[in-house]
Coordinates of C-alpha atoms in Angstrom, one line a residue:
M1 CA -5.8 -68.2 -2.9
K2 CA -7.7 -64.9 -3.1
E3 CA -8.5 -65.1 0.6
Y4 CA -4.8 -65.1 1.5
R5 CA -3.5 -62.9 -1.3
R6 CA -3.0 -59.9 1.0
T7 CA -1.3 -61.9 3.7
L8 CA 1.0 -63.5 1.1
I9 CA 2.0 -60.1 -0.3
I10 CA 2.7 -58.7 3.2
T11 CA 4.7 -61.7 4.3
S12 CA 6.7 -61.7 1.1
L13 CA 7.6 -58.1 1.5
I14 CA 8.7 -58.7 5.1
T15 CA 10.7 -61.6 4.0
V16 CA 12.9 -59.5 1.7
S17 CA 12.8 -56.4 4.0
P18 CA 16.3 -57.2 5.3
I19 CA 17.6 -56.1 2.0
L20 CA 16.7 -52.5 2.9
F21 CA 18.5 -52.9 6.3
G22 CA 21.5 -54.4 4.6
L23 CA 21.7 -51.5 2.1
T24 CA 21.7 -48.9 4.9
L25 CA 24.7 -50.8 6.4
W26 CA 26.4 -51.5 3.1
N27 CA 29.4 -49.2 3.5
R28 CA 30.0 -50.4 7.0
M29 CA 30.2 -54.1 6.2
P30 CA 33.2 -55.9 4.9
D31 CA 33.2 -57.5 1.4
V32 CA 33.1 -61.0 3.0
I33 CA 30.6 -61.7 5.8
A34 CA 30.3 -64.5 8.2
T35 CA 26.9 -66.2 7.5
H36 CA 27.3 -69.4 9.5
F37 CA 28.5 -69.9 13.0
G38 CA 29.6 -73.0 14.9
G39 CA 30.0 -73.7 18.6
G40 CA 31.0 -70.7 20.7
N41 CA 29.8 -68.3 18.1
V42 CA 32.9 -69.0 16.0
P43 CA 32.2 -68.2 12.3
N44 CA 32.7 -71.3 10.0
G45 CA 31.0 -70.1 6.9
W46 CA 31.3 -66.9 4.8
S47 CA 29.6 -65.3 1.9
S48 CA 30.1 -62.2 -0.2
K49 CA 28.4 -59.0 1.0
G50 CA 26.2 -59.1 -2.1
F51 CA 24.9 -62.6 -1.4
A52 CA 24.4 -61.8 2.3
V53 CA 22.3 -58.7 1.6
F54 CA 20.4 -59.8 -1.5
G55 CA 20.8 -63.6 -1.9
L56 CA 19.8 -64.7 1.6
P57 CA 16.5 -62.8 1.7
I58 CA 15.6 -63.8 -1.9
F59 CA 16.4 -67.4 -1.1
M60 CA 14.0 -67.2 1.9
L61 CA 11.4 -65.6 -0.3
I62 CA 11.6 -68.5 -2.8
I63 CA 11.2 -71.0 0.1
H64 CA 8.3 -68.9 1.5
L65 CA 6.4 -68.8 -1.8
L66 CA 7.0 -72.5 -2.5
C67 CA 5.6 -73.5 0.9
C68 CA 2.6 -71.1 0.8
V69 CA 1.5 -71.7 -2.8
S70 CA 1.8 -75.5 -2.6
T71 CA -0.2 -75.5 0.7
L72 CA -2.9 -73.2 -0.7
H73 CA -3.3 -75.5 -3.7
D74 CA -3.4 -78.7 -1.7
P75 CA -6.3 -80.9 -2.9
K76 CA -7.1 -81.4 0.7
R77 CA -6.7 -77.7 1.6
K78 CA -9.9 -77.8 3.7
N79 CA -8.2 -80.2 6.2
I80 CA -5.6 -77.6 7.0
E81 CA -6.8 -75.2 9.8
N82 CA -6.6 -71.5 8.9
R83 CA -4.6 -70.8 12.1
Y84 CA -1.9 -73.4 11.1
L85 CA -1.8 -72.0 7.6
R86 CA -1.3 -68.4 8.8
L87 CA 1.3 -69.6 11.2
L88 CA 3.1 -71.3 8.3
M89 CA 2.9 -68.1 6.2
W90 CA 4.6 -66.1 9.0
C91 CA 7.4 -68.5 9.6
A92 CA 9.8 -67.6 6.8
P93 CA 9.4 -63.8 7.3
L94 CA 10.3 -64.1 11.0
I95 CA 13.3 -66.3 10.2
S96 CA 14.5 -64.1 7.4
V97 CA 14.3 -60.9 9.5
V98 CA 15.9 -62.3 12.6
C99 CA 18.7 -64.2 10.9
C100 CA 19.6 -61.6 8.3
V101 CA 19.6 -58.7 10.8
S102 CA 21.7 -60.7 13.2
I103 CA 24.2 -61.5 10.5
Y104 CA 24.4 -57.8 9.4
A105 CA 24.8 -56.6 13.0
A106 CA 27.7 -59.1 13.6
A107 CA 29.3 -57.9 10.3
I108 CA 29.6 -54.3 11.6
G109 CA 31.1 -55.4 14.9
K110 CA 28.1 -55.6 17.1
K111 CA 28.3 -58.3 19.8
M112 CA 25.7 -60.9 18.8
D113 CA 25.1 -64.3 20.4
I114 CA 24.2 -66.1 17.3
G115 CA 24.0 -69.4 19.0
M116 CA 21.4 -68.1 21.5
I117 CA 19.4 -66.5 18.7
V118 CA 19.3 -69.7 16.7
D119 CA 18.4 -71.9 19.7
L120 CA 15.6 -69.5 20.7
L121 CA 14.2 -69.2 17.2
V122 CA 14.4 -73.0 16.5
G123 CA 13.0 -73.8 19.9
I124 CA 10.0 -71.5 19.8
T125 CA 9.3 -72.7 16.2
F126 CA 9.3 -76.4 17.2
V127 CA 7.2 -75.8 20.3
I128 CA 4.5 -73.8 18.4
F129 CA 4.4 -76.2 15.4
G130 CA 4.4 -79.2 17.8
N131 CA 1.4 -77.8 19.7
Y132 CA -0.5 -77.7 16.4
M133 CA 0.8 -80.9 14.9
H134 CA -1.7 -83.3 16.6
K135 CA -4.5 -81.1 15.2
I136 CA -3.5 -81.5 11.5
K137 CA -5.8 -83.6 9.4
Q138 CA -4.8 -85.6 6.4
N139 CA -3.4 -83.5 3.5
Y140 CA -0.6 -83.6 0.9
T141 CA 1.7 -80.7 1.9
V142 CA 1.8 -80.3 5.8
G143 CA 2.7 -83.1 8.2
I144 CA 4.2 -86.6 8.1
K145 CA 3.1 -87.6 4.6
L146 CA 3.8 -91.3 4.2
P147 CA 1.9 -93.9 2.1
W148 CA 0.4 -95.5 5.2
T149 CA -0.5 -92.2 6.9
L150 CA -2.2 -90.9 3.8
A151 CA -4.0 -94.3 3.4
S152 CA -5.3 -94.4 7.0
E153 CA -6.8 -91.6 9.0
E154 CA -6.2 -93.4 12.3
N155 CA -2.5 -94.0 11.4
W156 CA -2.2 -90.3 10.5
N157 CA -3.8 -89.1 13.7
R158 CA -1.8 -91.4 16.0
T159 CA 1.5 -90.6 14.2
H160 CA 0.9 -86.9 14.5
R161 CA 0.0 -87.1 18.2
L162 CA 3.4 -88.8 18.9
A163 CA 5.2 -86.4 16.6
S164 CA 3.6 -83.5 18.5
W165 CA 5.3 -84.6 21.8
F166 CA 8.7 -85.1 20.1
W167 CA 8.5 -81.6 18.5
V168 CA 7.5 -79.8 21.7
L169 CA 10.1 -81.6 23.8
G170 CA 12.7 -81.0 21.1
G171 CA 11.8 -77.3 21.1
M172 CA 12.1 -77.1 24.9
C173 CA 15.5 -78.7 24.7
F174 CA 16.7 -76.0 22.2
I175 CA 15.5 -73.3 24.5
A176 CA 17.1 -75.0 27.5
D177 CA 20.4 -75.1 25.5
I178 CA 20.6 -71.4 26.0
F179 CA 21.1 -71.8 29.7
L180 CA 22.7 -75.3 29.8
P181 CA 24.7 -75.4 26.5
I182 CA 25.6 -78.8 25.2
G183 CA 27.1 -77.6 21.9
M184 CA 26.5 -79.3 18.6
W185 CA 25.0 -82.4 20.4
I186 CA 21.7 -80.4 20.5
F187 CA 21.3 -81.2 16.8
V188 CA 21.2 -84.9 17.5
L189 CA 17.6 -84.1 18.6
F190 CA 16.6 -83.9 15.0
I191 CA 17.1 -87.7 14.7
P192 CA 14.4 -88.9 17.1
M193 CA 12.1 -86.0 16.0
A194 CA 12.3 -87.2 12.4
V195 CA 12.8 -90.9 12.8
M196 CA 10.6 -92.0 15.7
P197 CA 7.2 -90.9 14.3
V198 CA 8.0 -92.6 11.0
V199 CA 9.0 -95.8 12.7
Y200 CA 5.9 -95.7 14.9
S201 CA 3.7 -95.0 11.9
F202 CA 5.2 -98.1 10.1
I203 CA 4.6 -100.3 13.1
L204 CA 0.9 -99.2 13.1
Y205 CA 0.8 -100.0 9.4
R206 CA 2.1 -103.5 9.9
K207 CA -0.6 -104.0 12.6
G208 CA -3.2 -103.1 10.0
I209 CA -3.9 -99.6 11.4

């Protein structure tokens, strides 16, 4: 924990930094702000200005701290590579800054392609994590943590190699959606990304692997 204390403090401050940006635009933003967008960048979810400026960054900070602290205190922490851990620690700050700043900019009338921003952010995140996934060793906080993957190192390794391909391909599809939009159908990708590795892992378990 001491080794990553400085990084944790810096990333936590960056995660809530959109609050400062929101305060500088406070008088220019309406009392109710669009915080969720559907197809065609049409707003379909709204929040109060106070929640958008303070609530969203603080919510991201809570998620950030929960993820980081639980990972740093994993009993099998030594199995998690430092590169992957640092990548995990910078994920929430990046999402917080990009999403919050985009929402504030849209609120003051700036033309923002929220759909493109989300696709790019999600796509890059999946590609990066997918490239690391097959390198993850058994642990209790990061990866596909099922009774049979935790009980068998071979099952864990094979499951994460398959999941790695699904995550990279899924990320590339999100990026491709920027140029060849297919609307909300893009989120159907979450189903095979989440389900197929689990099914494959169970099949291996039934085979005694």
